[in-house]
């Protein structure tokens, strides 16, 4: 288990390249299960979760070749329909195989993912949607067992906006008999990217990006060639780091349209942010203004940016309120930030952040992916040395984060433990 050591106080400057989006790559890798032949992906990031996903689909009989940022997946040999507990517990997004397996193999046996650090994260909406589409769904010995001769088109209403729920049912519906309408669907760019991939495979999906998605079932799909979209959360994380250090950083290979909510809040905090094609220039303000934030489904402010933005508010002038409306336990990073001198009071799903003039470096513990990113950001601006332990959390969703920050001038290094 490595740790990352940061000496705070360096102003970040220069250019940094943004990697492919983890949360687009995961469902798109899994969508390759839906067709025979070789699906070809590019701009796939090097992340632990990508490795886990490849391990999972290989277990199902799929051939995967990886070279650089390219991944080729040949699902002609798909022969197994079980996603075992030891893989699903490592990465809950494994539940995304449910839809494609029932669609392609007429059955699936997937371990229930269980909760995680940020919340219970049930998958009841995924399962109810599959039942609406005619699947038999049983829960046995910690596994979901779903089966259907052929799924049929249905109208599915999501009580809550669910990203992977939308993705799972979209993949289930593409080979169904008839038309499926998903209502109150997730509008995230990663959902749109999946829909575009499936349409390239020959599916008939309309309305992705809106809250109502219509999928007309087809009889078969063919392999696609897809470039993974840029990671909007990595983009927001580096934008926030530039603001934290009063730096001048240009992010390249981004999609500015995917970070408008984050850019809006960073501008309110005083930053100067310019969008040009696939580049974003961020110039931090000498003094950071406090800004209130409420996390919402896309296009609102993303929950995956809440911890990182809280670090910025910890050193802003004045009070800010940060409300977390998506997950019930996503303030785990607060206790570690407090150890670095942050003045944060939690009341229910709202954190009241009283900005201080500085944070102080300390040994801290990462607990989940985005919390670990927030601790790295805090270390960049804290006085003295910060040591972040259990960085395997970070490696799930950020490609060589410490190397990218070092290139921007940070005093940061990874130490094997
Ligand atoms: C996706 O998780 C992302 N993961 C998460 O990113 C992200 O935080 C989340 O969407 C919200 O944007 C991937 O895309 C792989 P949800 P997902 O279903 O789909 C409740 C990261 O850091 N819910 O949109 O699992 C759920 O408990 C990760 O990259 C149900 O109640 O999240 C939550 O409160 C963390 N029943 C809310 O809906 C269900 O059946 C939104 O969850 C499904 C969800």
Short mmCIF file of C-alpha atoms and ligand atoms in Angstrom, two decimals:
data_model
loop_
_atom_site.label_atom_id
_atom_site.label_comp_id
_atom_site.label_asym_id
_atom_site.label_seq_id
_atom_site.Cartn_x
_atom_site.Cartn_y
_atom_site.Cartn_z
CA UNK A 1 0.00 0.00 0.00
CA UNK A 2 1.75 3.19 -1.17
CA UNK A 3 1.51 6.58 0.42
CA UNK A 4 1.81 10.05 -1.08
CA UNK A 5 3.89 12.76 0.56
CA UNK A 6 3.21 16.40 -0.29
CA UNK A 7 5.00 19.53 0.86
CA UNK A 8 2.49 22.37 0.61
CA UNK A 9 2.96 25.94 -0.55
CA UNK A 10 3.93 25.52 -4.20
CA UNK A 11 1.97 27.52 -6.79
CA UNK A 12 0.88 25.23 -9.64
CA UNK A 13 1.60 26.34 -13.20
CA UNK A 14 1.89 24.84 -16.66
CA UNK A 15 -0.11 22.33 -18.69
CA UNK A 16 -1.70 19.03 -17.65
CA UNK A 17 -3.40 16.42 -19.86
CA UNK A 18 -6.75 15.01 -18.72
CA UNK A 19 -7.28 11.25 -19.02
CA UNK A 20 -10.28 9.30 -20.27
CA UNK A 21 -13.29 9.15 -17.97
CA UNK A 22 -13.43 6.21 -15.53
CA UNK A 23 -17.22 6.39 -15.32
CA UNK A 24 -17.59 6.33 -19.10
CA UNK A 25 -15.02 3.58 -19.67
CA UNK A 26 -16.58 1.16 -17.15
CA UNK A 27 -20.05 0.85 -18.75
CA UNK A 28 -18.63 1.02 -22.28
CA UNK A 29 -16.15 -1.83 -21.57
CA UNK A 30 -19.11 -3.86 -20.28
CA UNK A 31 -21.34 -2.92 -23.24
CA UNK A 32 -18.96 -4.94 -25.44
CA UNK A 33 -20.59 -8.06 -23.92
CA UNK A 34 -23.63 -7.29 -26.04
CA UNK A 35 -22.10 -8.21 -29.38
CA UNK A 36 -19.90 -10.77 -31.10
CA UNK A 37 -16.67 -9.50 -32.59
CA UNK A 38 -14.00 -7.04 -31.47
CA UNK A 39 -14.98 -3.71 -29.93
CA UNK A 40 -12.09 -1.23 -30.03
CA UNK A 41 -11.73 1.48 -27.35
CA UNK A 42 -9.17 4.28 -27.17
CA UNK A 43 -8.29 6.89 -24.52
CA UNK A 44 -8.98 4.28 -21.81
CA UNK A 45 -7.33 5.46 -18.56
CA UNK A 46 -4.89 3.31 -16.57
CA UNK A 47 -6.87 2.84 -13.35
CA UNK A 48 -7.46 0.08 -10.81
CA UNK A 49 -11.17 0.07 -11.63
CA UNK A 50 -10.40 -0.52 -15.32
CA UNK A 51 -8.18 -3.46 -14.38
CA UNK A 52 -10.99 -4.84 -12.18
CA UNK A 53 -13.52 -4.47 -15.00
CA UNK A 54 -11.25 -6.23 -17.48
CA UNK A 55 -10.70 -9.05 -14.96
CA UNK A 56 -14.46 -9.36 -14.57
CA UNK A 57 -15.34 -9.58 -18.28
CA UNK A 58 -12.44 -11.98 -18.92
CA UNK A 59 -13.98 -14.22 -16.25
CA UNK A 60 -17.14 -14.25 -18.38
CA UNK A 61 -15.22 -15.71 -21.33
CA UNK A 62 -14.39 -12.45 -23.13
CA UNK A 63 -10.98 -11.87 -24.75
CA UNK A 64 -9.34 -8.55 -23.85
CA UNK A 65 -6.15 -7.03 -25.24
CA UNK A 66 -4.67 -3.85 -23.78
CA UNK A 67 -1.95 -1.75 -25.46
CA UNK A 68 -1.26 1.76 -24.18
CA UNK A 69 -4.58 3.59 -23.93
CA UNK A 70 -6.28 1.14 -26.30
CA UNK A 71 -8.41 -1.84 -25.30
CA UNK A 72 -9.84 -4.45 -27.68
CA UNK A 73 -12.67 -6.65 -26.41
CA UNK A 74 -13.93 -9.73 -28.26
CA UNK A 75 -17.10 -11.09 -26.65
CA UNK A 76 -17.61 -13.89 -29.21
CA UNK A 77 -16.58 -16.37 -26.56
CA UNK A 78 -18.96 -15.10 -23.86
CA UNK A 79 -19.85 -18.27 -21.97
CA UNK A 80 -20.32 -17.45 -18.28
CA UNK A 81 -23.03 -15.42 -16.61
CA UNK A 82 -21.71 -15.11 -13.06
CA UNK A 83 -20.00 -12.06 -11.49
CA UNK A 84 -18.43 -13.43 -8.29
CA UNK A 85 -18.40 -11.74 -4.88
CA UNK A 86 -14.61 -11.33 -4.78
CA UNK A 87 -14.73 -9.14 -7.89
CA UNK A 88 -17.98 -7.25 -7.21
CA UNK A 89 -16.94 -6.31 -3.65
CA UNK A 90 -13.84 -4.61 -5.09
CA UNK A 91 -15.86 -2.58 -7.55
CA UNK A 92 -19.60 -2.08 -7.17
CA UNK A 93 -19.95 -0.92 -10.79
CA UNK A 94 -19.63 -4.64 -11.65
CA UNK A 95 -23.41 -4.73 -11.30
CA UNK A 96 -23.46 -3.18 -14.77
CA UNK A 97 -23.02 -6.69 -16.20
CA UNK A 98 -26.57 -7.56 -15.13
CA UNK A 99 -28.34 -5.92 -18.07
CA UNK A 100 -26.00 -7.16 -20.82
CA UNK A 101 -25.88 -10.73 -19.43
CA UNK A 102 -29.67 -11.11 -19.21
CA UNK A 103 -29.96 -9.54 -22.68
CA UNK A 104 -27.30 -11.76 -24.27
CA UNK A 105 -27.26 -14.95 -22.12
CA UNK A 106 -30.86 -14.85 -20.87
CA UNK A 107 -29.54 -15.04 -17.32
CA UNK A 108 -27.12 -13.49 -14.83
CA UNK A 109 -25.89 -14.28 -11.34
CA UNK A 110 -24.23 -11.24 -9.81
CA UNK A 111 -23.12 -10.73 -6.23
CA UNK A 112 -25.02 -7.98 -4.47
CA UNK A 113 -22.47 -5.15 -4.18
CA UNK A 114 -23.25 -4.25 -0.58
CA UNK A 115 -22.62 -0.80 0.77
CA UNK A 116 -19.44 1.24 0.63
CA UNK A 117 -17.85 4.10 2.56
CA UNK A 118 -20.15 6.76 1.10
CA UNK A 119 -23.47 5.01 1.58
CA UNK A 120 -25.71 1.93 1.39
CA UNK A 121 -25.93 2.29 -2.40
CA UNK A 122 -28.72 -0.23 -3.03
CA UNK A 123 -29.53 -1.47 -6.54
CA UNK A 124 -33.28 -1.88 -6.04
CA UNK A 125 -34.05 0.44 -8.97
CA UNK A 126 -31.88 -1.63 -11.30
CA UNK A 127 -33.72 -4.81 -10.26
CA UNK A 128 -37.20 -3.34 -10.38
CA UNK A 129 -36.53 -2.12 -13.91
CA UNK A 130 -35.40 -5.57 -15.02
CA UNK A 131 -38.57 -7.07 -13.53
CA UNK A 132 -40.64 -4.49 -15.42
CA UNK A 133 -38.92 -5.78 -18.54
CA UNK A 134 -40.05 -9.33 -17.77
CA UNK A 135 -37.00 -10.71 -15.97
CA UNK A 136 -37.42 -13.06 -13.00
CA UNK A 137 -35.23 -11.66 -10.23
CA UNK A 138 -34.36 -13.59 -7.05
CA UNK A 139 -31.97 -12.73 -4.23
CA UNK A 140 -30.20 -15.84 -2.97
CA UNK A 141 -27.16 -16.19 -0.71
CA UNK A 142 -26.00 -12.63 -1.36
CA UNK A 143 -26.43 -12.94 -5.12
CA UNK A 144 -28.92 -11.52 -7.61
CA UNK A 145 -30.21 -14.21 -9.98
CA UNK A 146 -31.99 -12.70 -12.99
CA UNK A 147 -33.35 -14.54 -16.03
CA UNK A 148 -35.60 -13.98 -19.04
CA UNK A 149 -36.08 -15.83 -22.33
CA UNK A 150 -36.16 -12.45 -23.98
CA UNK A 151 -36.64 -9.13 -22.19
CA UNK A 152 -39.59 -7.09 -23.42
CA UNK A 153 -39.84 -3.33 -23.84
CA UNK A 154 -41.40 -1.51 -20.85
CA UNK A 155 -41.97 1.90 -19.31
CA UNK A 156 -39.60 2.33 -16.35
CA UNK A 157 -39.78 5.27 -13.93
CA UNK A 158 -36.78 5.84 -11.63
CA UNK A 159 -37.85 7.09 -8.18
CA UNK A 160 -34.31 8.48 -7.85
CA UNK A 161 -31.94 9.54 -10.60
CA UNK A 162 -29.46 6.68 -10.84
CA UNK A 163 -26.48 6.76 -13.20
CA UNK A 164 -25.63 3.06 -13.31
CA UNK A 165 -29.32 2.16 -13.01
CA UNK A 166 -29.98 4.12 -16.21
CA UNK A 167 -26.95 2.52 -17.87
CA UNK A 168 -27.86 -1.02 -16.78
CA UNK A 169 -31.42 -0.81 -18.09
CA UNK A 170 -30.33 0.92 -21.28
CA UNK A 171 -28.04 -2.05 -22.00
CA UNK A 172 -30.79 -4.51 -21.04
CA UNK A 173 -33.24 -2.80 -23.41
CA UNK A 174 -31.18 -2.66 -26.61
CA UNK A 175 -31.92 -6.33 -27.49
CA UNK A 176 -35.39 -6.46 -25.91
CA UNK A 177 -38.58 -7.24 -27.83
CA UNK A 178 -40.25 -3.86 -28.24
CA UNK A 179 -39.61 -0.35 -26.99
CA UNK A 180 -38.44 0.71 -23.52
CA UNK A 181 -38.87 4.21 -22.12
CA UNK A 182 -36.70 5.24 -19.14
CA UNK A 183 -38.23 8.15 -17.22
CA UNK A 184 -36.37 10.33 -14.71
CA UNK A 185 -33.21 8.91 -16.29
CA UNK A 186 -29.72 10.15 -15.44
CA UNK A 187 -28.41 12.87 -17.78
CA UNK A 188 -24.68 12.50 -17.08
CA UNK A 189 -22.25 12.76 -20.05
CA UNK A 190 -21.21 9.17 -19.28
CA UNK A 191 -24.79 8.02 -19.96
CA UNK A 192 -24.73 9.89 -23.28
CA UNK A 193 -21.36 8.35 -24.15
CA UNK A 194 -22.77 4.86 -23.50
CA UNK A 195 -25.86 5.57 -25.61
CA UNK A 196 -23.68 6.82 -28.48
CA UNK A 197 -21.55 3.68 -28.23
CA UNK A 198 -24.61 1.41 -28.29
CA UNK A 199 -26.05 3.30 -31.27
CA UNK A 200 -22.71 2.83 -33.06
CA UNK A 201 -23.22 -0.89 -32.39
CA UNK A 202 -26.58 -0.70 -34.15
CA UNK A 203 -28.90 0.04 -31.22
CA UNK A 204 -31.75 2.54 -31.52
CA UNK A 205 -31.57 4.89 -28.53
CA UNK A 206 -33.03 8.39 -28.50
CA UNK A 207 -33.11 11.09 -25.85
CA UNK A 208 -29.91 10.27 -23.93
CA UNK A 209 -28.81 13.39 -22.06
CA UNK A 210 -32.40 14.19 -21.25
CA UNK A 211 -34.56 12.71 -18.48
CA UNK A 212 -36.55 10.50 -20.88
CA UNK A 213 -34.68 7.92 -22.96
CA UNK A 214 -36.39 5.71 -25.57
CA UNK A 215 -34.77 2.43 -26.62
CA UNK A 216 -36.28 0.48 -29.49
CA UNK A 217 -35.06 -3.14 -29.22
CA UNK A 218 -33.14 -4.63 -32.16
CA UNK A 219 -32.21 -8.24 -32.97
CA UNK A 220 -28.45 -7.95 -32.85
CA UNK A 221 -25.50 -5.59 -32.48
CA UNK A 222 -22.08 -5.29 -34.09
CA UNK A 223 -18.75 -4.19 -32.55
CA UNK A 224 -17.90 -0.46 -32.34
CA UNK A 225 -14.80 1.72 -32.33
CA UNK A 226 -15.04 4.34 -29.55
CA UNK A 227 -12.83 7.01 -27.97
CA UNK A 228 -13.57 7.46 -24.26
CA UNK A 229 -14.63 11.01 -23.31
CA UNK A 230 -12.42 13.08 -20.97
CA UNK A 231 -12.87 12.65 -17.23
CA UNK A 232 -14.89 15.61 -15.98
CA UNK A 233 -14.15 14.84 -12.32
CA UNK A 234 -10.39 14.71 -12.88
CA UNK A 235 -10.87 17.98 -14.80
CA UNK A 236 -12.72 19.58 -11.87
CA UNK A 237 -10.16 18.25 -9.40
CA UNK A 238 -7.23 19.86 -11.25
CA UNK A 239 -9.18 23.10 -11.78
CA UNK A 240 -9.78 23.25 -8.03
CA UNK A 241 -6.10 22.54 -7.30
CA UNK A 242 -5.10 25.48 -9.52
CA UNK A 243 -7.47 27.74 -7.56
CA UNK A 244 -6.21 26.41 -4.21
CA UNK A 245 -2.61 27.33 -4.98
CA UNK A 246 -3.32 30.66 -6.73
CA UNK A 247 -1.83 29.03 -9.77
CA UNK A 248 -2.08 29.38 -13.54
CA UNK A 249 -2.82 25.98 -15.07
CA UNK A 250 -4.04 24.96 -18.51
CA UNK A 251 -5.85 21.63 -18.75
CA UNK A 252 -5.72 19.95 -22.17
CA UNK A 253 -7.82 17.19 -23.72
CA UNK A 254 -10.91 18.25 -21.73
CA UNK A 255 -14.57 18.72 -22.54
CA UNK A 256 -15.41 22.18 -21.06
CA UNK A 257 -19.14 21.64 -21.66
CA UNK A 258 -19.07 18.88 -19.01
CA UNK A 259 -17.74 21.09 -16.22
CA UNK A 260 -19.98 24.17 -16.41
CA UNK A 261 -21.39 23.77 -12.88
CA UNK A 262 -17.91 23.39 -11.36
CA UNK A 263 -16.52 26.30 -13.43
CA UNK A 264 -19.45 28.46 -12.32
CA UNK A 265 -18.72 27.86 -8.62
CA UNK A 266 -14.95 28.33 -9.06
CA UNK A 267 -15.57 31.65 -10.85
CA UNK A 268 -17.79 32.74 -7.95
CA UNK A 269 -14.86 31.94 -5.64
CA UNK A 270 -12.75 34.41 -7.63
CA UNK A 271 -10.97 32.27 -10.20
CA UNK A 272 -10.51 33.33 -13.81
CA UNK A 273 -11.48 30.43 -16.10
CA UNK A 274 -11.24 30.45 -19.90
CA UNK A 275 -12.61 27.70 -22.16
CA UNK A 276 -11.05 27.25 -25.62
CA UNK A 277 -11.82 24.10 -27.64
CA UNK A 278 -10.54 21.20 -25.51
CA UNK A 279 -8.46 23.44 -23.22
CA UNK A 280 -9.35 25.11 -19.94
CA UNK A 281 -7.12 27.81 -18.42
CA UNK A 282 -7.56 28.37 -14.70
CA UNK A 283 -5.99 31.34 -12.89
CA UNK A 284 -6.49 31.25 -9.15
CA UNK A 285 -7.43 34.40 -7.22
CA UNK A 286 -5.11 35.85 -4.54
CA UNK A 287 -8.02 35.64 -2.12
CA UNK A 288 -10.65 32.89 -2.32
CA UNK A 289 -14.28 33.93 -1.75
CA UNK A 290 -16.63 31.54 0.09
CA UNK A 291 -19.37 29.98 -2.06
CA UNK A 292 -22.35 27.77 -1.14
CA UNK A 293 -22.74 24.49 -3.03
CA UNK A 294 -25.45 21.82 -3.22
CA UNK A 295 -24.67 18.55 -5.02
CA UNK A 296 -27.26 17.48 -7.58
CA UNK A 297 -27.62 15.05 -10.48
CA UNK A 298 -26.05 16.32 -13.73
CA UNK A 299 -26.04 19.09 -14.91
CA UNK A 300 -25.96 20.21 -11.26
CA UNK A 301 -22.80 20.37 -9.17
CA UNK A 302 -21.41 16.80 -9.08
CA UNK A 303 -21.27 14.88 -5.80
CA UNK A 304 -17.90 13.53 -6.95
CA UNK A 305 -16.52 17.09 -6.69
CA UNK A 306 -17.95 17.86 -3.24
CA UNK A 307 -14.90 16.83 -1.18
CA UNK A 308 -12.47 18.66 -3.45
CA UNK A 309 -14.51 21.86 -3.38
CA UNK A 310 -14.73 21.65 0.41
CA UNK A 311 -10.95 21.89 0.59
CA UNK A 312 -11.10 25.15 -1.38
CA UNK A 313 -13.76 26.52 0.95
CA UNK A 314 -11.63 25.48 3.97
CA UNK A 315 -9.16 28.22 3.00
CA UNK A 316 -11.70 30.73 1.63
CA UNK A 317 -12.67 34.00 3.29
CA UNK A 318 -15.87 33.56 5.32
CA UNK A 319 -18.54 30.90 5.73
CA UNK A 320 -19.82 28.49 3.07
CA UNK A 321 -22.53 25.83 3.19
CA UNK A 322 -21.99 22.56 1.34
CA UNK A 323 -25.05 20.29 1.03
CA UNK A 324 -24.65 16.67 -0.09
CA UNK A 325 -27.97 15.49 -1.53
CA UNK A 326 -26.88 12.34 -3.40
CA UNK A 327 -25.19 10.08 -0.81
CA UNK A 328 -25.99 9.77 2.87
CA UNK A 329 -22.44 9.48 4.16
CA UNK A 330 -20.16 11.52 1.96
CA UNK A 331 -18.47 13.70 4.58
CA UNK A 332 -15.89 11.13 5.67
CA UNK A 333 -13.10 13.42 4.49
CA UNK A 334 -14.21 16.09 7.01
CA UNK A 335 -12.56 14.42 10.02
CA UNK A 336 -9.24 14.22 8.18
CA UNK A 337 -9.50 17.84 6.99
CA UNK A 338 -10.22 18.90 10.57
CA UNK A 339 -6.94 17.26 11.59
CA UNK A 340 -5.30 19.61 9.10
CA UNK A 341 -6.90 22.62 10.78
CA UNK A 342 -10.08 22.98 8.75
CA UNK A 343 -13.01 24.49 10.66
CA UNK A 344 -16.03 22.46 9.52
CA UNK A 345 -19.31 21.75 11.35
CA UNK A 346 -21.69 19.09 10.06
CA UNK A 347 -25.43 19.23 10.53
CA UNK A 348 -27.29 16.43 8.73
CA UNK A 349 -26.37 16.52 5.04
CA UNK A 350 -24.89 20.01 5.27
CA UNK A 351 -21.35 21.03 6.17
CA UNK A 352 -20.73 24.59 7.38
CA UNK A 353 -17.18 25.53 6.40
CA UNK A 354 -15.54 28.48 8.16
CA UNK A 355 -12.53 29.38 6.04
CA UNK A 356 -9.20 29.64 7.83
CA UNK A 357 -6.10 31.43 6.56
CA UNK A 358 -4.17 28.17 6.31
CA UNK A 359 -4.23 24.37 6.75
CA UNK A 360 -1.35 22.51 8.36
CA UNK A 361 0.22 19.36 7.00
CA UNK A 362 -0.46 16.07 8.84
CA UNK A 363 -0.49 12.30 8.32
CA UNK A 364 -4.01 11.47 7.00
CA UNK A 365 -5.92 8.40 5.85
CA UNK A 366 -7.74 8.04 2.54
CA UNK A 367 -11.13 6.31 2.87
CA UNK A 368 -12.69 6.49 -0.57
CA UNK A 369 -11.78 7.68 -4.03
CA UNK A 370 -12.85 11.31 -3.97
CA UNK A 371 -12.00 11.81 -0.28
CA UNK A 372 -8.43 10.75 -1.09
CA UNK A 373 -8.29 13.31 -3.92
CA UNK A 374 -9.41 16.00 -1.48
CA UNK A 375 -6.59 15.07 0.92
CA UNK A 376 -4.00 15.45 -1.85
CA UNK A 377 -5.45 18.86 -2.69
CA UNK A 378 -5.34 19.85 0.98
CA UNK A 379 -1.68 18.78 1.12
CA UNK A 380 -0.86 21.03 -1.84
CA UNK A 381 -1.92 24.11 0.11
CA UNK A 382 -1.19 23.09 3.73
CA UNK A 383 1.86 24.39 5.59
CA UNK A 384 4.44 21.63 5.95
CA UNK A 385 4.26 17.95 5.06
CA UNK A 386 1.10 15.91 4.48
CA UNK A 387 1.28 12.15 4.24
CA UNK A 388 -1.71 10.46 2.61
CA UNK A 389 -1.98 6.74 3.43
CA UNK A 390 -3.96 4.03 1.57
CA UNK A 391 -3.64 5.73 -1.82
CA UNK A 392 -4.99 2.62 -3.52
CA UNK A 393 -8.30 4.45 -3.18
CA UNK A 394 -6.87 7.26 -5.30
CA UNK A 395 -5.56 4.85 -7.92
CA UNK A 396 -9.07 3.60 -8.56
CA UNK A 397 -10.01 6.83 -10.32
CA UNK A 398 -6.98 9.03 -10.99
CA UNK A 399 -4.24 8.16 -13.48
CA UNK A 400 -0.81 9.01 -11.97
CA UNK A 401 -2.19 11.99 -10.07
CA UNK A 402 1.05 12.67 -8.22
CA UNK A 403 3.06 12.69 -11.47
CA UNK A 404 0.65 15.17 -13.04
CA UNK A 405 0.88 17.47 -10.02
CA UNK A 406 4.68 17.15 -9.92
CA UNK A 407 4.77 18.30 -13.56
CA UNK A 408 2.80 21.39 -12.48
CA UNK A 409 5.41 22.23 -9.85
CA UNK A 410 4.06 20.52 -6.73
CA UNK A 411 6.50 19.01 -4.22
CA UNK A 412 4.84 15.59 -4.23
CA UNK A 413 6.03 12.00 -4.37
CA UNK A 414 4.72 8.47 -4.01
CA UNK A 415 6.47 6.21 -1.51
CA UNK A 416 5.95 2.46 -1.52
CA UNK A 417 5.11 1.25 1.99
C1 LIG B 1 -22.41 6.67 -10.21
O1 LIG B 1 -22.60 5.80 -9.13
C2 LIG B 1 -20.90 6.96 -10.24
N1 LIG B 1 -20.19 5.70 -10.46
C3 LIG B 1 -20.48 7.58 -8.90
O2 LIG B 1 -19.09 7.89 -8.99
C4 LIG B 1 -21.27 8.86 -8.70
O3 LIG B 1 -20.94 9.42 -7.45
C5 LIG B 1 -22.77 8.56 -8.76
O4 LIG B 1 -23.10 7.91 -10.00
C6 LIG B 1 -23.61 9.83 -8.67
O5 LIG B 1 -23.25 10.69 -9.69
C7 LIG B 1 -20.12 5.20 -11.71
O6 LIG B 1 -20.65 5.77 -12.66
C8 LIG B 1 -19.35 3.92 -11.89
P1 LIG B 1 -26.41 6.39 -8.41
P2 LIG B 1 -24.03 5.04 -8.98
O7 LIG B 1 -27.08 5.09 -8.73
O8 LIG B 1 -24.65 4.84 -10.29
C9 LIG B 1 -29.48 5.80 -4.86
C10 LIG B 1 -16.87 7.93 -8.29
O9 LIG B 1 -16.33 8.52 -7.36
N2 LIG B 1 -29.89 4.56 -5.52
O10 LIG B 1 -26.54 7.51 -9.39
O11 LIG B 1 -23.81 3.87 -8.10
C11 LIG B 1 -28.05 5.75 -4.36
O12 LIG B 1 -28.00 5.15 -3.08
C12 LIG B 1 -18.19 7.23 -8.07
O13 LIG B 1 -16.42 7.87 -9.46
C13 LIG B 1 -30.91 3.78 -4.97
O14 LIG B 1 -31.45 4.12 -3.93
O15 LIG B 1 -24.88 6.12 -8.18
C14 LIG B 1 -27.68 7.22 -4.31
O16 LIG B 1 -28.18 7.78 -3.10
C15 LIG B 1 -18.64 7.32 -6.62
N3 LIG B 1 -31.29 2.64 -5.60
C16 LIG B 1 -28.44 7.81 -5.50
O17 LIG B 1 -29.47 6.86 -5.81
C17 LIG B 1 -30.71 2.23 -6.78
O18 LIG B 1 -31.11 1.18 -7.33
C18 LIG B 1 -27.58 8.03 -6.75
O19 LIG B 1 -26.86 6.84 -6.96
C19 LIG B 1 -29.68 3.02 -7.33
C20 LIG B 1 -29.29 4.20 -6.70
#
